[in-house]
Amino acid sequence: MLNIKVNGQPATLPPGALVVALVATMQLEGKRYAIERNGEIVPKSAVDSTPVEDGDQYEVVIAVGGG
Amino acid sequence: MSDKAVAAKDAPLLIAGREYSSRLLVGTGKYRDFDETRLAIEASGAEIVTVAIRRVNIGQDPSQPNLLEILPPSRFTILPNTAGCYSAKEAVRTLRLARELLDGHALVKLEVLADETTLFPNMPETLIAAKELVADGFQVMVYCADDPIQAKALEDIGCVAVMPLASLIGSGMGILNPWNLEIILDRVTVPVLVDAGIGTASDATVAMELGCDGVLMNTAIAKARNPVLMASAMKKAVESGREAFLAGRMPKKIYQASASSPREGRIGS
């Protein structure tokens, strides 16, 4: 298994997983979100071609109420 | 009827080349629920609404609506903010994520805070972040101190609007230094919007009477006893203040009374 961190929390994905699998796990498909992988933004156009690697750190964000 | 009897049609608010008919910008935080958020924002007539960018909670119920489903970017200009950022680095990183989230949308609200107690802007970090964001193609509306020198520096960097505080974020203390705002208005050519500190309708009116191009508020509406009614009051307050500014108030005359009724023809005279 690939051991990764998502929003500071440990998570696992099967070997060979792409970033789109993370999107699916978080049930964000079709919603507005943005993902950073190891400090670099993964454009939406690249989520299904970017591989997840062991030790990756992700930030997954959405828009929430704020001033 | 002379031309002067007809109310002058106001020019739209122009920010980064785009026209807005409402001069009231509103935040979307602190509401009881999304229903209240939507009703208050509709009542405010605002076209630009701010949002924050936050981590998705793992285990968040995916069937729950998302804020941008309530406030679709097709209908509102979404202004992502950097609330909660205490360094230029964090703010720039947050807005790059926001741009990706909003499909390349460049208009943003930059705020770099100095400390958790006052939420006062950290101006050195704000200037660093503004430079970096402008260079990266962002259109930056910037929360800043009510300091004319800093506001002018932000304009010189290329920010599309400067947004000095009226008083501390969420304090509802109103406009504490109208003189500084007037100096900023005098020296800065990009739109000047009062951001933070508005407490009630009259505060918004005063900001507009001073000549501000707009007002941004959140807590004054969201934490009113009746947020939807307050949103409606704020809409009118901003419009009233704007009209009074355009109309040009009468001069203040200390020690000189002037009766409104004729002096002649009083009975018994």
Tab-separated table of C-alpha atoms in Angstrom:
chain	number	residue	atom	x	y	z
A	1	MET	CA	0.000	0.000	0.000
A	2	LEU	CA	1.010	3.605	-0.560
A	3	ASN	CA	1.210	5.525	2.695
A	4	ILE	CA	0.369	9.166	2.139
A	5	LYS	CA	-0.837	12.179	4.097
A	6	VAL	CA	-4.023	13.992	3.153
A	7	ASN	CA	-4.721	17.292	4.892
A	8	GLY	CA	-2.292	16.282	7.615
A	9	GLN	CA	-3.942	12.902	8.240
A	10	PRO	CA	-2.410	9.527	7.313
A	11	ALA	CA	-4.168	7.649	4.498
A	12	THR	CA	-3.435	4.703	2.223
A	13	LEU	CA	-4.083	4.016	-1.452
A	14	PRO	CA	-3.384	0.839	-3.457
A	15	PRO	CA	-0.119	0.653	-5.417
A	16	GLY	CA	-0.386	2.217	-8.865
A	17	ALA	CA	-3.144	4.626	-7.801
A	18	LEU	CA	-3.509	7.950	-9.592
A	19	VAL	CA	-4.497	11.228	-7.940
A	20	VAL	CA	-8.004	10.779	-9.329
A	21	ALA	CA	-8.395	7.842	-6.903
A	22	LEU	CA	-7.863	10.252	-4.025
A	23	VAL	CA	-10.521	12.553	-5.497
A	24	ALA	CA	-12.901	9.590	-5.671
A	25	THR	CA	-12.104	8.520	-2.082
A	26	MET	CA	-12.997	12.003	-0.902
A	27	GLN	CA	-16.176	11.952	-3.026
A	28	LEU	CA	-15.241	15.172	-4.785
A	29	GLU	CA	-15.835	14.090	-8.377
A	30	GLY	CA	-17.849	16.735	-10.209
A	31	LYS	CA	-17.378	19.222	-7.349
A	32	ARG	CA	-15.143	22.264	-7.102
A	33	TYR	CA	-11.896	21.426	-5.333
A	34	ALA	CA	-8.168	21.991	-5.696
A	35	ILE	CA	-5.305	19.646	-4.875
A	36	GLU	CA	-1.709	20.310	-3.958
A	37	ARG	CA	0.745	17.398	-4.108
A	38	ASN	CA	3.981	17.974	-2.181
A	39	GLY	CA	3.431	21.720	-2.431
A	40	GLU	CA	2.669	21.781	-6.172
A	41	ILE	CA	-0.820	22.201	-7.582
A	42	VAL	CA	-2.127	19.252	-9.568
A	43	PRO	CA	-4.322	20.801	-12.285
A	44	LYS	CA	-7.729	19.171	-12.763
A	45	SER	CA	-6.597	18.170	-16.238
A	46	ALA	CA	-3.769	16.132	-14.692
A	47	VAL	CA	-5.508	14.277	-11.837
A	48	ASP	CA	-6.067	11.180	-13.961
A	49	SER	CA	-2.481	11.044	-15.208
A	50	THR	CA	-0.537	11.930	-12.045
A	51	PRO	CA	0.607	8.900	-10.053
A	52	VAL	CA	0.421	8.785	-6.264
A	53	GLU	CA	3.773	7.913	-4.716
A	54	ASP	CA	4.575	6.567	-1.286
A	55	GLY	CA	5.149	9.411	1.187
A	56	ASP	CA	3.225	12.014	-0.838
A	57	GLN	CA	1.629	14.865	1.071
A	58	TYR	CA	-1.640	16.278	-0.235
A	59	GLU	CA	-3.708	19.320	0.540
A	60	VAL	CA	-7.268	19.059	-0.731
A	61	VAL	CA	-9.363	22.218	-0.405
A	62	ILE	CA	-12.822	23.547	-1.157
A	63	ALA	CA	-14.510	26.949	-0.805
A	64	VAL	CA	-16.283	27.569	2.509
A	65	GLY	CA	-18.081	30.531	4.050
A	66	GLY	CA	-15.760	33.389	4.922
A	67	GLY	CA	-15.324	37.149	4.902
B	1	MET	CA	-37.980	70.279	-15.362
B	2	SER	CA	-34.282	71.015	-15.602
B	3	ASP	CA	-31.672	68.310	-16.019
B	4	LYS	CA	-30.738	68.822	-12.404
B	5	ALA	CA	-34.159	67.631	-11.290
B	6	VAL	CA	-33.401	64.234	-12.740
B	7	ALA	CA	-31.272	62.038	-10.522
B	8	ALA	CA	-27.837	61.600	-12.028
B	9	LYS	CA	-27.246	58.040	-13.118
B	10	ASP	CA	-24.309	56.666	-11.208
B	11	ALA	CA	-21.394	55.105	-13.035
B	12	PRO	CA	-20.937	51.422	-12.263
B	13	LEU	CA	-18.213	50.278	-9.880
B	14	LEU	CA	-15.289	49.315	-12.082
B	15	ILE	CA	-12.848	46.749	-10.702
B	16	ALA	CA	-10.150	45.233	-12.920
B	17	GLY	CA	-12.076	46.228	-16.045
B	18	ARG	CA	-15.361	44.673	-14.959
B	19	GLU	CA	-18.489	46.672	-14.097
B	20	TYR	CA	-20.647	46.060	-11.040
B	21	SER	CA	-23.917	47.817	-10.276
B	22	SER	CA	-23.807	46.996	-6.548
B	23	ARG	CA	-21.247	48.721	-4.350
B	24	LEU	CA	-21.876	46.349	-1.461
B	25	LEU	CA	-19.627	43.289	-1.274
B	26	VAL	CA	-20.452	40.614	1.273
B	27	GLY	CA	-18.788	37.734	3.044
B	28	THR	CA	-20.352	34.300	3.419
B	29	GLY	CA	-19.097	33.311	6.882
B	30	LYS	CA	-20.802	33.028	10.288
B	31	TYR	CA	-24.316	32.287	8.982
B	32	ARG	CA	-26.503	29.713	10.728
B	33	ASP	CA	-26.861	27.616	7.574
B	34	PHE	CA	-26.658	27.814	3.797
B	35	ASP	CA	-30.316	28.795	3.567
B	36	GLU	CA	-29.696	31.895	5.655
B	37	THR	CA	-26.517	32.613	3.667
B	38	ARG	CA	-28.403	32.510	0.380
B	39	LEU	CA	-31.349	34.622	1.573
B	40	ALA	CA	-29.100	37.281	3.129
B	41	ILE	CA	-26.905	37.528	0.058
B	42	GLU	CA	-29.930	37.845	-2.195
B	43	ALA	CA	-31.338	40.607	0.032
B	44	SER	CA	-27.979	42.439	-0.015
B	45	GLY	CA	-28.007	42.667	-3.803
B	46	ALA	CA	-24.241	41.981	-3.735
B	47	GLU	CA	-22.620	40.746	-6.920
B	48	ILE	CA	-19.207	40.046	-5.393
B	49	VAL	CA	-19.081	37.558	-2.518
B	50	THR	CA	-16.041	36.433	-0.581
B	51	VAL	CA	-15.257	32.824	0.290
B	52	ALA	CA	-12.500	31.156	2.303
B	53	ILE	CA	-10.381	28.223	1.132
B	54	ARG	CA	-10.172	25.347	3.593
B	55	ARG	CA	-9.195	21.693	3.794
B	56	VAL	CA	-11.917	19.183	3.028
B	57	ASN	CA	-12.773	17.423	6.262
B	58	ILE	CA	-12.237	13.727	5.852
B	59	GLY	CA	-15.557	12.096	6.618
B	60	GLN	CA	-17.513	15.202	5.571
B	61	ASP	CA	-20.960	14.166	4.337
B	62	PRO	CA	-20.622	14.344	0.541
B	63	SER	CA	-24.375	14.669	0.057
B	64	GLN	CA	-24.307	18.023	1.870
B	65	PRO	CA	-24.384	20.950	-0.558
B	66	ASN	CA	-21.214	22.836	-1.254
B	67	LEU	CA	-21.127	26.641	-0.801
B	68	LEU	CA	-20.489	27.164	-4.515
B	69	GLU	CA	-23.664	25.227	-5.321
B	70	ILE	CA	-25.611	27.771	-3.229
B	71	LEU	CA	-23.694	30.699	-4.764
B	72	PRO	CA	-22.858	29.610	-8.301
B	73	PRO	CA	-19.873	31.351	-9.917
B	74	SER	CA	-22.078	31.763	-13.006
B	75	ARG	CA	-24.179	34.240	-11.041
B	76	PHE	CA	-21.785	35.777	-8.507
B	77	THR	CA	-18.231	37.008	-8.761
B	78	ILE	CA	-16.534	34.760	-6.224
B	79	LEU	CA	-13.757	36.512	-4.349
B	80	PRO	CA	-11.539	33.946	-2.613
B	81	ASN	CA	-9.778	35.327	0.458
B	82	THR	CA	-6.677	34.467	2.451
B	83	ALA	CA	-8.321	34.750	5.865
B	84	GLY	CA	-6.253	32.984	8.480
B	85	CYS	CA	-2.954	33.512	6.642
B	86	TYR	CA	-0.181	35.110	8.700
B	87	SER	CA	2.580	35.142	6.068
B	88	ALA	CA	2.942	36.140	2.441
B	89	LYS	CA	3.925	32.566	1.600
B	90	GLU	CA	0.720	31.049	3.032
B	91	ALA	CA	-1.437	33.708	1.351
B	92	VAL	CA	0.100	33.178	-2.096
B	93	ARG	CA	-0.184	29.397	-1.738
B	94	THR	CA	-3.855	29.700	-0.715
B	95	LEU	CA	-4.722	31.916	-3.685
B	96	ARG	CA	-2.989	29.623	-6.172
B	97	LEU	CA	-5.228	26.824	-4.884
B	98	ALA	CA	-8.226	29.168	-5.160
B	99	ARG	CA	-7.364	29.966	-8.768
B	100	GLU	CA	-7.237	26.262	-9.594
B	101	LEU	CA	-10.519	25.680	-7.734
B	102	LEU	CA	-12.225	28.495	-9.657
B	103	ASP	CA	-10.906	27.494	-13.103
B	104	GLY	CA	-8.299	30.224	-13.484
B	105	HIS	CA	-10.310	33.072	-11.934
B	106	ALA	CA	-7.807	35.870	-11.191
B	107	LEU	CA	-9.724	38.320	-8.936
B	108	VAL	CA	-8.817	37.687	-5.294
B	109	LYS	CA	-8.902	39.255	-1.851
B	110	LEU	CA	-5.493	39.327	-0.210
B	111	GLU	CA	-5.326	39.656	3.542
B	112	VAL	CA	-2.270	38.809	5.590
B	113	LEU	CA	-2.981	39.034	9.273
B	114	ALA	CA	-0.613	40.050	12.035
B	115	ASP	CA	-2.036	38.473	15.166
B	116	GLU	CA	-5.033	36.484	16.279
B	117	THR	CA	-6.292	39.010	18.805
B	118	THR	CA	-6.598	42.044	16.555
B	119	LEU	CA	-6.554	40.434	13.076
B	120	PHE	CA	-4.767	43.647	12.129
B	121	PRO	CA	-3.134	43.466	8.707
B	122	ASN	CA	0.562	42.618	8.593
B	123	MET	CA	1.579	45.263	6.070
B	124	PRO	CA	5.177	44.129	5.335
B	125	GLU	CA	3.921	40.613	4.478
B	126	THR	CA	0.919	42.049	2.614
B	127	LEU	CA	3.236	44.074	0.361
B	128	ILE	CA	5.437	41.019	-0.347
B	129	ALA	CA	2.398	38.870	-1.198
B	130	ALA	CA	0.829	41.596	-3.358
B	131	LYS	CA	4.009	41.900	-5.451
B	132	GLU	CA	4.210	38.166	-5.994
B	133	LEU	CA	0.515	37.801	-6.849
B	134	VAL	CA	0.466	40.721	-9.280
B	135	ALA	CA	3.560	39.297	-11.017
B	136	ASP	CA	1.738	35.961	-11.276
B	137	GLY	CA	-1.254	37.529	-13.056
B	138	PHE	CA	-3.676	37.860	-10.137
B	139	GLN	CA	-6.031	40.828	-9.837
B	140	VAL	CA	-5.526	41.722	-6.214
B	141	MET	CA	-8.050	43.478	-3.991
B	142	VAL	CA	-6.147	44.038	-0.792
B	143	TYR	CA	-7.191	44.371	2.845
B	144	CYS	CA	-4.901	46.921	4.452
B	145	ALA	CA	-4.325	49.326	7.296
B	146	ASP	CA	-6.032	52.722	6.988
B	147	ASP	CA	-2.592	54.153	6.234
B	148	PRO	CA	-2.421	56.376	3.132
B	149	ILE	CA	1.253	55.590	2.519
B	150	GLN	CA	0.734	51.815	2.555
B	151	ALA	CA	-2.433	52.103	0.464
B	152	LYS	CA	-0.561	54.096	-2.169
B	153	ALA	CA	2.294	51.560	-2.129
B	154	LEU	CA	-0.231	48.785	-2.818
B	155	GLU	CA	-1.675	50.736	-5.720
B	156	ASP	CA	1.838	51.277	-7.098
B	157	ILE	CA	2.466	47.515	-6.923
B	158	GLY	CA	-0.554	47.034	-9.181
B	159	CYS	CA	-3.387	46.047	-6.844
B	160	VAL	CA	-6.785	46.613	-8.499
B	161	ALA	CA	-8.476	47.887	-5.316
B	162	VAL	CA	-7.351	48.848	-1.824
B	163	MET	CA	-9.542	47.911	1.119
B	164	PRO	CA	-8.610	49.696	4.328
B	165	LEU	CA	-10.225	48.627	7.579
B	166	ALA	CA	-12.788	50.899	9.236
B	167	SER	CA	-12.058	49.156	12.539
B	168	LEU	CA	-11.049	45.619	13.561
B	169	ILE	CA	-12.502	42.649	11.638
B	170	GLY	CA	-15.730	41.506	13.249
B	171	SER	CA	-15.696	44.327	15.833
B	172	GLY	CA	-18.667	46.294	14.513
B	173	MET	CA	-16.995	49.468	15.812
B	174	GLY	CA	-17.663	51.472	12.651
B	175	ILE	CA	-15.362	54.022	11.034
B	176	LEU	CA	-12.805	55.074	13.629
B	177	ASN	CA	-10.602	57.237	11.423
B	178	PRO	CA	-12.542	58.982	8.659
B	179	TRP	CA	-9.659	61.449	8.164
B	180	ASN	CA	-7.255	58.688	7.142
B	181	LEU	CA	-9.855	57.280	4.746
B	182	GLU	CA	-10.217	60.740	3.195
B	183	ILE	CA	-6.463	61.016	2.672
B	184	ILE	CA	-6.442	57.553	1.056
B	185	LEU	CA	-9.348	58.574	-1.198
B	186	ASP	CA	-7.458	61.709	-2.117
B	187	ARG	CA	-4.248	59.909	-3.049
B	188	VAL	CA	-5.276	56.572	-4.512
B	189	THR	CA	-6.855	56.266	-7.948
B	190	VAL	CA	-7.900	52.590	-7.883
B	191	PRO	CA	-11.231	51.845	-6.128
B	192	VAL	CA	-11.124	52.224	-2.330
B	193	LEU	CA	-13.470	49.928	-0.435
B	194	VAL	CA	-13.913	49.912	3.303
B	195	ASP	CA	-13.396	46.371	4.522
B	196	ALA	CA	-13.969	45.316	8.122
B	197	GLY	CA	-15.464	47.040	11.118
B	198	ILE	CA	-18.878	48.028	9.791
B	199	GLY	CA	-21.464	47.475	12.527
B	200	THR	CA	-24.731	48.872	11.268
B	201	ALA	CA	-26.315	50.628	8.314
B	202	SER	CA	-25.212	54.152	9.238
B	203	ASP	CA	-21.541	53.034	9.256
B	204	ALA	CA	-21.883	51.876	5.649
B	205	THR	CA	-23.592	55.135	4.712
B	206	VAL	CA	-20.787	57.190	6.265
B	207	ALA	CA	-18.190	55.180	4.322
B	208	MET	CA	-19.993	55.911	1.067
B	209	GLU	CA	-20.567	59.583	1.965
B	210	LEU	CA	-16.810	59.933	2.427
B	211	GLY	CA	-16.477	58.901	-1.204
B	212	CYS	CA	-15.486	55.256	-0.855
B	213	ASP	CA	-16.203	53.216	-3.967
B	214	GLY	CA	-17.744	50.365	-2.030
B	215	VAL	CA	-18.031	48.541	1.271
B	216	LEU	CA	-17.240	44.935	2.126
B	217	MET	CA	-18.813	43.377	5.197
B	218	ASN	CA	-19.680	40.024	6.701
B	219	THR	CA	-20.310	39.994	10.445
B	220	ALA	CA	-22.540	43.094	10.469
B	221	ILE	CA	-25.041	41.120	8.413
B	222	ALA	CA	-24.426	37.561	9.583
B	223	LYS	CA	-24.501	38.394	13.288
B	224	ALA	CA	-27.467	40.782	13.204
B	225	ARG	CA	-30.519	39.415	15.014
B	226	ASN	CA	-32.205	39.215	11.610
B	227	PRO	CA	-29.454	38.833	9.004
B	228	VAL	CA	-31.773	38.950	5.984
B	229	LEU	CA	-33.354	42.222	7.145
B	230	MET	CA	-29.921	43.691	7.924
B	231	ALA	CA	-28.713	42.692	4.453
B	232	SER	CA	-31.583	44.677	2.979
B	233	ALA	CA	-30.764	47.628	5.266
B	234	MET	CA	-27.114	47.538	4.157
B	235	LYS	CA	-28.107	47.557	0.495
B	236	LYS	CA	-30.116	50.740	1.061
B	237	ALA	CA	-27.452	52.265	3.311
B	238	VAL	CA	-24.758	51.868	0.662
B	239	GLU	CA	-27.066	53.274	-2.021
B	240	SER	CA	-28.077	56.206	0.205
B	241	GLY	CA	-24.512	57.068	1.107
B	242	ARG	CA	-23.467	56.883	-2.524
B	243	GLU	CA	-26.302	59.169	-3.628
B	244	ALA	CA	-25.507	61.641	-0.857
B	245	PHE	CA	-21.847	61.656	-1.948
B	246	LEU	CA	-22.829	62.281	-5.573
B	247	ALA	CA	-25.370	64.928	-4.560
B	248	GLY	CA	-22.742	66.760	-2.489
B	249	ARG	CA	-23.713	67.591	1.053
B	250	MET	CA	-24.357	71.159	2.214
B	251	PRO	CA	-21.440	72.812	3.948
B	252	LYS	CA	-21.292	72.518	7.719
B	253	LYS	CA	-21.799	75.959	9.287
B	254	ILE	CA	-20.778	76.097	12.891
B	255	TYR	CA	-22.359	79.064	14.797
B	256	GLN	CA	-24.457	80.114	11.823
B	257	ALA	CA	-28.096	79.127	11.915
B	258	SER	CA	-30.108	79.496	8.738
B	259	ALA	CA	-33.877	79.195	8.867
B	260	SER	CA	-35.478	77.020	6.209
B	261	SER	CA	-38.721	78.983	6.267
B	262	PRO	CA	-39.071	82.574	4.978
B	263	ARG	CA	-38.386	85.359	7.464
B	264	GLU	CA	-40.876	87.660	5.756
B	265	GLY	CA	-44.632	87.587	6.183
B	266	ARG	CA	-44.742	86.247	9.709
B	267	ILE	CA	-48.036	87.150	11.405
B	268	GLY	CA	-48.027	90.264	13.517
B	269	SER	CA	-44.837	91.583	11.871
